[in-house]
Coordinates of C-alpha atoms in Angstrom, one line a residue:
X1 CA -16.2 35.3 13.5
X2 CA -15.6 32.1 15.2
X3 CA -12.9 29.8 14.1
X4 CA -14.7 27.7 12.9
X5 CA -17.1 29.7 10.5
X6 CA -13.5 31.2 9.0
X7 CA -12.4 27.9 8.2
X8 CA -15.5 26.7 6.0
X9 CA -15.6 30.1 4.4
X10 CA -11.5 30.0 3.7
X11 CA -12.1 27.0 1.8
X12 CA -9.6 24.8 4.9
X13 CA -13.1 22.9 5.7
X14 CA -15.1 20.1 3.6
X15 CA -18.5 21.1 3.2
X16 CA -18.8 17.6 4.9
X17 CA -16.3 18.6 7.8
X18 CA -18.5 22.2 9.0
X19 CA -22.1 19.6 8.3
X20 CA -20.3 17.1 11.1
X21 CA -19.4 20.5 13.6
X22 CA -22.8 22.4 13.3
X23 CA -25.1 19.4 13.6
X24 CA -23.2 18.7 16.5
X25 CA -24.3 22.4 18.0
X26 CA -27.7 21.8 16.4
X27 CA -27.9 18.5 18.5
X28 CA -26.5 20.4 21.7
X29 CA -26.5 24.7 21.8
X30 CA -23.5 24.3 25.1
X31 CA -21.2 22.5 22.3
X32 CA -18.0 24.9 22.1
X33 CA -17.5 26.0 19.2
X34 CA -13.9 24.4 20.1
X35 CA -15.2 20.8 20.2
X36 CA -17.5 21.2 17.1
X37 CA -14.2 23.0 15.4
X38 CA -12.3 20.0 16.7
X39 CA -15.2 17.2 15.5
X40 CA -14.6 19.1 11.9
X41 CA -10.6 18.4 12.3
X42 CA -11.4 15.0 12.7
X43 CA -12.8 14.6 9.7
X44 CA -11.4 16.9 7.4
X45 CA -7.8 14.4 9.6
X46 CA -9.5 11.1 7.8
X47 CA -9.7 12.9 4.2
X48 CA -5.8 13.2 4.3
X49 CA -5.8 10.3 4.9
X50 CA -4.8 10.0 9.1
X51 CA -6.6 8.0 11.1
X52 CA -7.0 10.9 14.0
X53 CA -6.5 14.8 14.9
X54 CA -4.3 15.7 17.2
X55 CA -5.2 18.5 18.9
X56 CA -1.8 19.3 20.5
X57 CA -0.1 20.2 16.4
X58 CA -3.3 21.5 14.4
X59 CA -1.3 22.6 12.1
X60 CA -0.1 19.1 10.3
X61 CA -3.4 19.0 8.9
X62 CA -4.1 22.6 8.6
X63 CA -1.0 25.4 7.6
X64 CA -1.3 29.2 8.1
X65 CA -3.7 29.6 10.7
X66 CA -2.7 32.6 12.9
X67 CA -4.4 31.0 16.5
X68 CA -5.7 27.5 17.6
X69 CA -6.8 27.0 21.1
X70 CA -4.6 26.6 23.5
X71 CA -3.9 22.4 23.7
X72 CA -4.3 22.2 26.9
X73 CA -7.7 23.9 27.3
X74 CA -9.0 22.5 24.1
X75 CA -7.9 18.9 25.2
X76 CA -9.9 19.4 28.4
X77 CA -13.1 21.1 27.4
X78 CA -13.5 17.4 25.0
X79 CA -12.7 14.9 27.8
X80 CA -15.8 16.9 30.0
X81 CA -17.8 17.0 26.0
X82 CA -20.9 14.0 26.1
X83 CA -20.2 13.9 22.2
X84 CA -16.7 12.4 23.0
X85 CA -15.9 9.0 25.0
X86 CA -12.6 8.0 26.7
X87 CA -12.1 4.5 27.0
X88 CA -10.6 2.7 29.9
X89 CA -8.4 0.6 28.1
X90 CA -7.2 0.1 24.2
X91 CA -9.0 -3.0 23.8
X92 CA -12.5 -1.7 25.0
X93 CA -14.7 -0.4 22.9
X94 CA -16.0 2.7 23.0
X95 CA -18.9 4.4 24.2
X96 CA -21.8 5.4 22.0
X97 CA -20.6 8.3 21.0
X98 CA -19.3 10.0 17.7
X99 CA -16.1 10.8 18.6
X100 CA -13.1 8.6 20.9
X101 CA -10.4 10.7 22.7
X102 CA -7.5 8.5 23.6
X103 CA -3.9 8.7 23.8
X104 CA -4.1 12.4 22.6
X105 CA -5.9 11.5 19.6
X106 CA -9.3 12.9 19.0
X107 CA -11.1 10.1 16.2
X108 CA -14.6 9.4 14.7
X109 CA -15.4 7.1 16.5
X110 CA -15.3 4.3 13.4
X111 CA -11.9 4.9 12.7
X112 CA -11.1 4.6 16.3
X113 CA -12.5 0.9 16.4
X114 CA -11.7 0.1 13.0
X115 CA -7.7 0.3 15.2
X116 CA -9.2 -1.3 18.2
X117 CA -10.0 -4.1 16.2
X118 CA -6.9 -4.6 14.1
X119 CA -4.8 -4.6 16.8
X120 CA -6.7 -7.4 18.6
X121 CA -6.9 -9.1 15.7
X122 CA -3.6 -9.5 14.8
X123 CA -2.4 -10.1 18.1
X124 CA -5.0 -12.5 18.4
X125 CA -3.3 -14.4 14.0
X126 CA 0.6 -13.8 15.6
X127 CA -0.1 -15.3 19.2
X128 CA -2.0 -18.6 18.2
X129 CA 0.1 -21.9 19.0
X130 CA 0.9 -23.1 15.9
X131 CA 2.3 -27.2 16.3
X132 CA 6.3 -27.1 16.2
X133 CA 7.7 -28.5 12.5
X134 CA 9.7 -31.2 11.9
X135 CA 12.5 -29.6 10.8
X136 CA 14.6 -32.9 10.7
X137 CA 12.0 -33.7 8.1
X138 CA 12.4 -30.6 6.3
X139 CA 15.9 -30.8 6.5
X140 CA 16.8 -31.7 3.1
X141 CA 14.1 -30.0 1.2
X142 CA 15.1 -27.0 2.9
X143 CA 18.6 -27.6 2.1
X144 CA 17.6 -28.0 -1.4
X145 CA 15.4 -24.4 -2.0
X146 CA 18.8 -22.5 0.7
X147 CA 21.5 -24.0 -0.5
X148 CA 23.4 -21.3 1.2
X149 CA 21.7 -20.8 4.1
X150 CA 24.3 -22.6 6.4
X151 CA 27.3 -21.4 4.5
X152 CA 27.0 -17.6 4.7
X153 CA 23.9 -14.7 4.2
X154 CA 20.2 -15.2 3.0
X155 CA 17.7 -14.3 4.1
X156 CA 15.2 -15.2 2.4
X157 CA 15.8 -18.9 3.9
X158 CA 15.6 -16.7 7.6
X159 CA 12.5 -15.4 6.0
X160 CA 11.1 -18.5 5.4
X161 CA 12.6 -19.9 8.5
X162 CA 10.2 -17.3 10.8
X163 CA 7.8 -17.9 8.8
X164 CA 7.2 -21.7 9.3
X165 CA 7.6 -21.1 13.1
X166 CA 5.2 -18.3 13.6
X167 CA 1.2 -17.5 12.2
X168 CA 1.9 -13.6 11.6
X169 CA 4.5 -12.2 9.8
X170 CA 5.9 -9.4 8.0
X171 CA 8.2 -10.1 5.0
X172 CA 9.6 -6.1 4.0
X173 CA 11.9 -5.4 1.5
X174 CA 12.3 -3.2 -1.7
X175 CA 11.5 -4.0 -5.0
X176 CA 13.2 -7.3 -6.2
X177 CA 14.6 -8.6 -3.3
X178 CA 12.7 -11.8 -3.5
X179 CA 9.4 -11.3 -1.4
X180 CA 7.4 -13.9 -3.2
X181 CA 10.3 -16.2 -4.1
X182 CA 10.8 -16.6 -1.0
X183 CA 6.9 -17.2 -0.7
X184 CA 7.4 -19.7 -3.0
X185 CA 9.2 -21.7 -1.3
X186 CA 7.4 -21.1 2.1
X187 CA 4.9 -22.1 0.4
X188 CA 6.8 -25.2 -0.8
X189 CA 7.7 -25.9 3.0
X190 CA 4.2 -25.9 4.3
X191 CA 2.8 -28.3 1.5
X192 CA 5.7 -31.1 2.3
X193 CA 5.3 -30.4 6.4
X194 CA 1.7 -31.3 5.7
X195 CA 2.4 -34.1 3.5
X196 CA 5.2 -35.5 5.9
X197 CA 2.2 -35.7 8.7
X198 CA 0.1 -37.1 6.1
X199 CA -2.5 -33.9 6.1
X200 CA -3.9 -32.8 3.2
X201 CA -2.4 -30.0 1.3
X202 CA -2.7 -26.5 3.3
X203 CA -5.1 -24.1 1.5
X204 CA -3.5 -20.8 0.3
X205 CA -5.0 -17.5 -0.9
X206 CA -2.3 -14.9 -3.0
X207 CA -4.2 -11.0 -2.7
X208 CA -3.0 -7.7 -3.6
X209 CA -5.1 -4.6 -2.3
X210 CA -5.6 -3.9 -6.6
X211 CA -5.8 -6.5 -9.2
X212 CA -2.9 -6.0 -11.3
X213 CA -0.2 -6.0 -8.0
X214 CA -2.6 -9.4 -7.8
X215 CA -1.7 -10.5 -11.1
X216 CA 1.5 -9.5 -11.1
X217 CA 2.1 -11.7 -7.5
X218 CA 0.5 -14.7 -8.9
X219 CA 2.8 -14.4 -12.1
X220 CA 5.7 -13.9 -10.0
X221 CA 4.8 -17.3 -8.1
X222 CA 4.1 -19.0 -11.1
X223 CA 8.2 -18.3 -12.7
X224 CA 9.4 -18.4 -9.5
X225 CA 7.7 -22.8 -9.4
X226 CA 9.5 -23.6 -12.9
X227 CA 12.3 -22.3 -11.8
X228 CA 12.7 -24.4 -8.8
X229 CA 11.1 -27.5 -11.1
X230 CA 13.7 -27.0 -13.5
X231 CA 16.3 -27.5 -10.6
X232 CA 14.4 -31.1 -10.5
X233 CA 12.4 -29.9 -6.9
X234 CA 9.2 -32.7 -7.0
X235 CA 6.6 -31.2 -10.1
X236 CA 3.5 -32.7 -7.8
X237 CA 4.9 -30.7 -5.0
X238 CA 4.8 -27.5 -7.3
X239 CA 1.4 -28.5 -8.2
X240 CA -0.1 -27.6 -4.9
X241 CA 1.1 -23.6 -4.9
X242 CA -1.6 -21.9 -5.6
X243 CA -1.1 -20.5 -9.5
X244 CA -4.1 -17.2 -9.5
X245 CA -4.0 -14.0 -7.4
X246 CA -7.3 -12.3 -6.3
X247 CA -8.1 -8.7 -5.1
X248 CA -9.0 -8.3 -1.1
X249 CA -12.6 -7.3 -2.1
X250 CA -12.6 -10.6 -4.4
X251 CA -11.2 -12.3 -1.8
X252 CA -13.1 -11.5 1.0
X253 CA -16.6 -11.6 -1.4
X254 CA -18.6 -8.6 -2.0
X255 CA -21.9 -8.0 -0.6
X256 CA -23.7 -5.4 -3.1
X257 CA -24.7 -2.4 -1.6
X258 CA -23.5 -2.5 1.3
X259 CA -19.7 -1.9 3.2
X260 CA -20.1 -5.6 4.6
X261 CA -17.8 -8.6 3.3
X262 CA -19.5 -12.3 3.2
X263 CA -15.8 -13.7 5.3
X264 CA -16.1 -12.1 9.0
X265 CA -15.9 -13.4 12.3
X266 CA -18.4 -14.8 11.9
X267 CA -18.0 -16.6 8.8
X268 CA -13.9 -16.6 8.7
X269 CA -11.8 -17.4 5.5
X270 CA -11.6 -21.3 4.0
X271 CA -7.8 -21.3 3.8
X272 CA -4.8 -21.7 6.0
X273 CA -2.3 -19.3 4.5
X274 CA -3.1 -16.4 3.6
X275 CA -0.4 -13.9 1.7
X276 CA -0.8 -10.5 0.7
X277 CA 1.5 -8.9 -1.5
X278 CA 1.6 -4.8 -1.4
X279 CA 0.5 -4.4 1.9
X280 CA 1.9 -0.8 2.2
X281 CA -1.4 0.0 0.1
X282 CA -4.2 -1.7 2.2
X283 CA -6.2 1.5 4.0
X284 CA -6.9 0.6 7.9
X285 CA -10.6 0.0 7.0
X286 CA -10.2 -3.1 4.4
X287 CA -7.1 -4.3 6.8
X288 CA -9.6 -4.8 9.9
X289 CA -12.1 -6.0 8.1
X290 CA -9.2 -8.6 6.3
X291 CA -7.3 -9.9 10.0
X292 CA -11.6 -9.6 10.8
X293 CA -12.3 -13.5 8.2
X294 CA -9.1 -14.7 9.4
X295 CA -9.3 -17.3 11.4
X296 CA -7.4 -18.2 14.2
X297 CA -4.9 -21.2 13.0
X298 CA -4.8 -19.2 9.9
X299 CA -1.2 -18.0 9.3
X300 CA -1.6 -13.9 8.1
X301 CA 1.8 -13.3 5.9
X302 CA 2.0 -9.7 4.7
X303 CA 4.8 -8.6 1.9
X304 CA 5.4 -4.6 1.6
X305 CA 8.2 -2.5 0.8
X306 CA 8.4 -0.2 4.1
X307 CA 9.9 3.2 2.4
X308 CA 6.8 3.3 -0.5
X309 CA 3.6 5.3 -0.1
X310 CA 1.1 4.7 2.3
X311 CA -2.5 4.1 1.4
X312 CA -4.7 6.5 -0.4
X313 CA -7.1 5.9 2.1
X314 CA -6.8 6.7 6.1
X315 CA -4.1 5.2 8.1
X316 CA -0.5 3.3 7.7
X317 CA -0.6 0.0 8.7
X318 CA 2.2 -1.3 7.3
X319 CA 4.5 2.1 8.9
X320 CA 2.4 1.2 12.4
X321 CA 3.2 -2.4 12.2
X322 CA 6.9 -2.3 11.5
X323 CA 6.9 0.8 14.8
X324 CA 5.5 -1.3 16.9
X325 CA 8.5 -4.5 16.6
X326 CA 10.7 -2.8 17.9
X327 CA 14.7 -3.1 17.4
X328 CA 14.5 -6.8 17.1
X329 CA 14.2 -9.6 19.4
X330 CA 17.2 -11.4 20.8
X331 CA 21.0 -10.5 19.9
X332 CA 22.2 -9.9 17.4
X333 CA 23.9 -13.4 15.2
X334 CA 25.2 -13.6 12.6
X335 CA 23.0 -15.7 9.8
X336 CA 25.0 -18.9 9.7
X337 CA 23.8 -19.4 13.4
X338 CA 20.7 -17.7 12.9
X339 CA 19.5 -20.4 10.6
X340 CA 21.4 -23.2 12.3
X341 CA 19.0 -21.7 15.2
X342 CA 15.9 -21.8 12.8
X343 CA 16.4 -26.0 11.9
X344 CA 16.9 -27.7 15.8
X345 CA 14.2 -27.8 17.8
X346 CA 12.0 -24.9 19.6
X347 CA 13.2 -23.9 23.3
X348 CA 10.4 -22.6 25.3
X349 CA 10.0 -19.3 25.1
X350 CA 9.1 -17.1 28.3
X351 CA 5.2 -15.4 27.5
X352 CA 5.0 -12.1 25.7
X353 CA 4.1 -9.3 27.0
X354 CA -0.2 -8.1 26.8
X355 CA 0.6 -5.6 24.4
X356 CA 3.6 -6.5 22.4
X357 CA 3.5 -6.9 19.2
X358 CA 3.3 -10.8 18.5
X359 CA 4.1 -10.9 14.7
X360 CA 7.7 -11.7 13.2
X361 CA 9.1 -9.4 10.6
X362 CA 12.4 -10.1 8.7
X363 CA 13.8 -7.7 6.4
X364 CA 15.1 -8.4 2.6
X365 CA 17.7 -6.6 1.2
X366 CA 19.1 -7.4 -1.5
X367 CA 17.6 -6.7 -5.3
X368 CA 17.0 -8.0 -8.0
X369 CA 13.8 -6.5 -10.3
X370 CA 15.1 -4.3 -13.0
X371 CA 17.7 -5.3 -15.4
X372 CA 20.6 -5.0 -16.4
X373 CA 19.9 -1.5 -18.4
X374 CA 18.3 0.1 -15.0
X375 CA 20.9 0.6 -12.6
X376 CA 18.3 2.2 -9.5
X377 CA 19.8 0.9 -6.3
X378 CA 22.4 3.7 -5.3
X379 CA 19.4 6.5 -5.9
X380 CA 16.5 4.2 -4.4
X381 CA 18.7 4.7 -1.8
X382 CA 19.6 8.0 -2.0
X383 CA 15.7 8.8 -1.9
X384 CA 15.3 6.7 0.6
X385 CA 17.7 8.4 2.8
X386 CA 16.7 11.4 1.9
X387 CA 19.9 12.1 1.0
X388 CA 19.0 15.5 -1.2
X389 CA 23.0 16.2 -2.1
X390 CA 23.2 12.8 -3.0
X391 CA 20.7 12.4 -5.8
X392 CA 21.1 15.3 -7.2
X393 CA 24.5 14.1 -8.4
X394 CA 23.7 10.6 -9.3
X395 CA 21.8 12.3 -11.1
X396 CA 23.2 14.8 -12.9
X397 CA 26.4 12.7 -12.9
X398 CA 24.4 10.3 -15.7
X399 CA 26.2 7.4 -14.4
X400 CA 23.2 5.1 -13.6
X401 CA 22.4 3.1 -16.4
X402 CA 18.8 3.8 -17.6
X403 CA 18.5 6.5 -15.7
X404 CA 17.9 10.4 -17.3
X405 CA 17.1 13.2 -15.5
X406 CA 15.4 16.6 -17.3
X407 CA 16.6 18.5 -14.6
X408 CA 13.9 21.6 -14.7
X409 CA 11.4 20.2 -16.8
X410 CA 8.1 20.7 -16.2
X411 CA 6.1 19.2 -19.6
X412 CA 7.1 15.7 -20.9
X413 CA 5.3 16.3 -24.4
X414 CA 7.6 18.5 -24.4
X415 CA 11.5 16.9 -25.6
X416 CA 10.0 13.3 -25.7
X417 CA 6.4 14.1 -27.0
X418 CA 7.3 12.1 -30.5
X419 CA 8.4 9.2 -28.2
X420 CA 5.7 9.2 -25.9
X421 CA 3.2 9.6 -29.0
X422 CA 4.6 7.1 -31.5
X423 CA 4.2 4.4 -28.2
X424 CA 1.0 5.2 -27.5
X425 CA -0.1 5.9 -31.3
X426 CA 1.5 1.5 -31.7
X427 CA -1.5 0.7 -28.9
X428 CA -4.3 1.9 -31.4
X429 CA -2.6 -0.4 -34.3
X430 CA -3.1 -3.4 -32.3
X431 CA -5.3 -6.0 -33.3
X432 CA -5.2 -8.3 -30.2
X433 CA -6.6 -7.0 -27.5
X434 CA -4.7 -9.5 -25.0
X435 CA -1.4 -8.4 -26.6
X436 CA -2.3 -4.3 -26.2
X437 CA -2.8 -4.8 -22.9
X438 CA 0.4 -6.6 -22.0
X439 CA 2.1 -3.3 -24.5
X440 CA -0.2 -0.8 -22.5
X441 CA 2.3 -1.4 -19.3
X442 CA 5.4 -0.9 -21.5
X443 CA 5.6 3.5 -21.0
X444 CA 3.9 5.1 -18.3
X445 CA 3.7 9.3 -17.1
X446 CA 4.1 9.4 -13.8
X447 CA 2.9 12.7 -11.7
X448 CA 2.7 13.7 -8.2
X449 CA -0.6 15.4 -8.5
X450 CA -3.5 15.1 -10.0
X451 CA -4.9 18.7 -11.2
X452 CA -2.8 20.9 -12.6
X453 CA -0.1 21.3 -16.1
X454 CA 1.3 18.5 -14.6
X455 CA -1.2 16.4 -13.0
X456 CA -2.5 13.2 -14.7
X457 CA -5.7 14.8 -15.6
X458 CA -4.5 18.1 -17.0
X459 CA -1.9 15.2 -19.2
X460 CA -4.4 13.2 -20.3
X461 CA -6.3 15.7 -21.9
X462 CA -3.4 17.2 -24.0
X463 CA -3.0 13.3 -24.6
X464 CA -6.6 12.9 -26.0
X465 CA -6.1 15.7 -27.8
X466 CA -2.6 15.2 -29.7
X467 CA -4.2 11.6 -30.0
X468 CA -7.9 11.7 -30.7
X469 CA -8.2 15.7 -32.1
X470 CA -10.8 18.4 -30.2
X471 CA -13.3 15.6 -29.5
X472 CA -11.6 12.3 -28.4
X473 CA -14.3 10.6 -26.5
X474 CA -13.0 7.2 -26.6
X475 CA -10.2 6.2 -29.5
X476 CA -9.3 3.1 -30.7
X477 CA -6.2 3.4 -28.2
X478 CA -7.2 5.1 -26.0
X479 CA -5.9 3.7 -22.5
X480 CA -9.1 3.6 -19.2
X481 CA -8.4 3.6 -15.1
X482 CA -11.3 2.4 -13.1
X483 CA -11.6 4.7 -10.3
X484 CA -14.1 3.1 -8.4
X485 CA -15.3 -0.9 -7.8
X486 CA -18.0 -2.4 -9.6
X487 CA -18.7 -5.3 -8.1
X488 CA -21.1 -6.2 -10.6
X489 CA -19.0 -6.0 -13.4
X490 CA -15.7 -6.9 -11.3
X491 CA -14.0 -4.3 -11.9
X492 CA -12.5 -2.4 -9.6
X493 CA -10.6 0.9 -8.5
X494 CA -6.9 0.6 -10.3
X495 CA -7.7 -1.8 -13.4
X496 CA -6.5 -0.5 -16.7
X497 CA -8.3 -1.5 -20.0
X498 CA -8.1 -0.3 -23.8
X499 CA -10.4 0.8 -25.6
X500 CA -10.4 -1.2 -29.1
X501 CA -12.9 -2.1 -31.8
X502 CA -13.7 -5.5 -32.4
X503 CA -14.3 -7.9 -34.9
X504 CA -17.9 -6.3 -36.0
X505 CA -16.4 -2.8 -36.2
X506 CA -18.0 -1.9 -32.6
X507 CA -15.7 0.1 -30.2
X508 CA -15.7 -1.4 -26.9
X509 CA -13.2 -0.9 -23.8
X510 CA -11.0 -4.7 -23.2
X511 CA -9.8 -5.3 -19.7
X512 CA -8.3 -8.2 -18.0
X513 CA -9.5 -11.3 -18.0
X514 CA -9.7 -13.8 -14.8
X515 CA -7.8 -17.2 -14.7
X516 CA -8.5 -18.1 -18.3
X517 CA -6.7 -14.6 -19.5
X518 CA -9.2 -13.6 -22.0
X519 CA -9.6 -10.2 -21.8
X520 CA -13.3 -8.5 -20.7
X521 CA -15.2 -6.5 -23.5
X522 CA -17.1 -4.0 -21.7
X523 CA -19.5 -1.2 -23.5
X524 CA -18.1 2.1 -23.1
X525 CA -20.9 4.0 -21.7
X526 CA -21.5 0.8 -19.0
X527 CA -18.4 0.8 -17.2
X528 CA -18.0 1.8 -13.9
X529 CA -16.4 5.5 -12.8
X530 CA -12.6 5.9 -14.7
X531 CA -10.2 8.3 -16.6
X532 CA -7.3 8.1 -19.1
X533 CA -4.2 6.4 -18.0
X534 CA -2.2 7.8 -20.1
X535 CA -0.3 9.9 -16.5
X536 CA -1.4 8.2 -13.6
X537 CA -0.6 9.9 -10.3
X538 CA 2.1 7.4 -8.3
X539 CA -0.4 6.7 -6.3
X540 CA -2.6 4.8 -8.2
X541 CA 0.1 3.4 -9.9
X542 CA 1.8 1.7 -6.8
X543 CA 0.6 -2.2 -7.1
X544 CA 2.4 -1.8 -11.3
X545 CA 5.7 -1.7 -13.0
X546 CA 6.6 -0.3 -16.7
X547 CA 9.1 -0.9 -18.7
X548 CA 9.9 2.7 -19.0
X549 CA 9.1 5.1 -16.7
X550 CA 8.2 9.1 -16.7
X551 CA 8.6 10.9 -13.6
X552 CA 6.7 14.9 -13.4
X553 CA 7.3 16.2 -10.6
X554 CA 5.6 19.8 -10.0
X555 CA 7.1 22.6 -11.2
X556 CA 6.0 24.3 -7.3
X557 CA 6.3 22.4 -3.8
X558 CA 3.6 21.0 -3.0
X559 CA 2.0 19.0 0.1
X560 CA 1.6 15.8 -1.3
X561 CA 5.5 15.3 -1.6
X562 CA 7.5 13.1 0.0
X563 CA 10.4 11.5 -0.3
X564 CA 7.7 7.9 -0.5
X565 CA 6.0 9.2 -3.7
X566 CA 9.6 9.5 -5.3
X567 CA 10.5 6.6 -4.0
X568 CA 7.7 4.6 -5.3
X569 CA 7.9 6.6 -9.0
X570 CA 10.6 6.1 -9.5
X571 CA 10.9 2.1 -8.1
X572 CA 7.9 1.5 -10.9
X573 CA 10.6 1.6 -13.4
X574 CA 11.7 -1.7 -15.1
X575 CA 14.0 -1.2 -17.4
X576 CA 14.6 3.1 -18.2
X577 CA 13.9 6.2 -15.6
X578 CA 13.2 9.8 -16.8
X579 CA 12.9 12.4 -13.1
X580 CA 12.0 15.9 -14.3
X581 CA 12.0 17.9 -11.4
X582 CA 13.9 21.0 -10.2
X583 CA 16.4 21.4 -7.6
X584 CA 14.3 23.2 -5.0
X585 CA 11.2 20.9 -5.7
X586 CA 13.2 17.8 -5.5
X587 CA 15.2 19.0 -1.9
X588 CA 12.4 20.1 -0.6
X589 CA 10.6 16.3 -1.3
X590 CA 13.1 14.7 0.0
X591 CA 13.2 16.2 2.7
X592 CA 9.8 15.4 4.0
X593 CA 8.1 12.1 5.3
X594 CA 4.3 10.8 4.2
X595 CA 4.0 10.8 7.8
X596 CA 0.4 10.2 9.4
X597 CA -1.6 10.4 13.0
X598 CA -2.8 7.1 14.4
X599 CA -2.8 5.4 17.1
X600 CA -2.5 1.6 15.9
X601 CA 1.5 1.1 16.9
X602 CA 1.0 2.0 20.3
X603 CA -2.1 -0.7 20.6
X604 CA 0.0 -3.4 19.2
X605 CA 3.0 -2.4 21.9
X606 CA 5.4 0.1 20.8
X607 CA 7.3 1.5 23.7
X608 CA 5.2 4.3 24.6
X609 CA 8.3 6.4 25.9
X610 CA 9.1 6.3 21.9
X611 CA 5.9 6.1 20.0
X612 CA 4.3 9.5 19.3
X613 CA 0.7 9.8 18.8
X614 CA 1.4 8.9 15.1
X615 CA 2.1 7.1 13.0
X616 CA 5.6 7.3 12.0
X617 CA 7.0 7.3 8.4
X618 CA 8.1 4.2 7.3
X619 CA 11.4 2.8 9.2
X620 CA 13.7 2.9 6.6
X621 CA 16.9 2.3 8.9
X622 CA 15.0 1.4 11.8
X623 CA 15.5 -2.5 11.3
X624 CA 19.4 -3.8 11.4
X625 CA 19.6 -5.6 7.9
X626 CA 18.5 -9.2 7.7
X627 CA 17.6 -9.3 12.0
X628 CA 14.2 -10.9 13.3
X629 CA 11.6 -8.6 14.0

């Protein structure tokens, strides 16, 4: 029996993977089994979040296979197969073949082209020569926005200064490090720059992968502007900033029943600045389409946390960009000197190497988001570093304000049952849908798994029965999570709503509104695919935050567990965090990186000797604190 057939019979390959492989063999009977197997694994790799498959390390996709084809022989067969294109240059369009072999990786052709398109687009944006800002004219406003910039360490000022000079910038940092505050101040500088030059104020688009993340970014920006106005900043200048955000789908313009968007290279976005939050959540195809729709001369600013989980779908775009950023530019200087350099006239720089990454990165350090009641920073640092001993000590000692460890607890509906049910029952008593939607985000159970007793689906089923009996259906106070995009309804994957009766007594599902802020009502039967949202996977919770989080890890280790998953889950909490896990499972999670296979970092100019044919995990320790990248 061939290995392809054996893996399919054991359920280790999906029907789709197996169908691709067998279709190649039907079309050409001389197709070797090893080539067909590689095609199936390239398809499986995409389903697991990878952009490509590495024939030298097939165990990264499937464990427990006793014998794989010998790597060199396997690669040789792939190179000579008519089903496999082997482009000579990273920037070249691949030949018309279903598979592409490049840099030691085997791609489905479409995902290789997404990588190529994205890399070319990022370099195009980053290399566009912007006019040098008149820093002398902007200096008074810069000093007002960043009063401590020249007196000491101010990474936010550095981020703003770098982004003024460069069209492609990446601002990274953990929760509450001031990413949106920095962007608010940068946008004010850009508005002032345009006004001083007698030009129209720049059109700015704020976007994020999910509606909730876009709403959070816009809200943070509005609060930052309000604080600046209270400090005496000119109101007319503040009024130039955008007050609403949008999803990437809405920004690009959905074409019903088409994978294409209204805005692309032939019809770029009509804005001068695009700011995208939660960049770690953006998958490879979406980022490629976004960059394609950004005209040369438009600024692209990506905000993200490099330690969070990569996207649910294929690729780890943020991780690849960080890997390509290398170890910094120039020599390390103190922050005060760095700001003086930014405010000085620009000096001529030698042209970048053809494949050197054209963007710039600043890492923000200090965290602000958690309240005084939640001391999360030491635990987040230990988890991010994979330091199991320190993380367990911090959890067990109970010295972290707002953090509670439930060691070995596998059921949040046991010890916290009345507390959780009390919150959810209170939602059913709400009469104002807008207030109910606001209160719905106060408490959330987050899980690593979707299925099983500790999975989101199993917990939601039990919660529904506890709240509404054996036949819950659409009951008063039920939280709903949309799981597919519906452009007709303007509801998107990740949107959260609540079931409440309207003034006529009919049960409807309420979802957040648009700019006016009024909730929108839908008949439950008209909704796109959805499920309950009392418990959610950590992946689904990215881009959201909750006053209180119960982070539930499974009883046994799972390949989906990683330090990035634990970090992402615990940093969703604003005021209180519960962690439920055993010693063994937590240790296994913190020992594992959520890495992805792909070649985007290589395409963006990562040092070939230091860039294996895979996307590196989040490079938490790679950036010198505060250094420009």
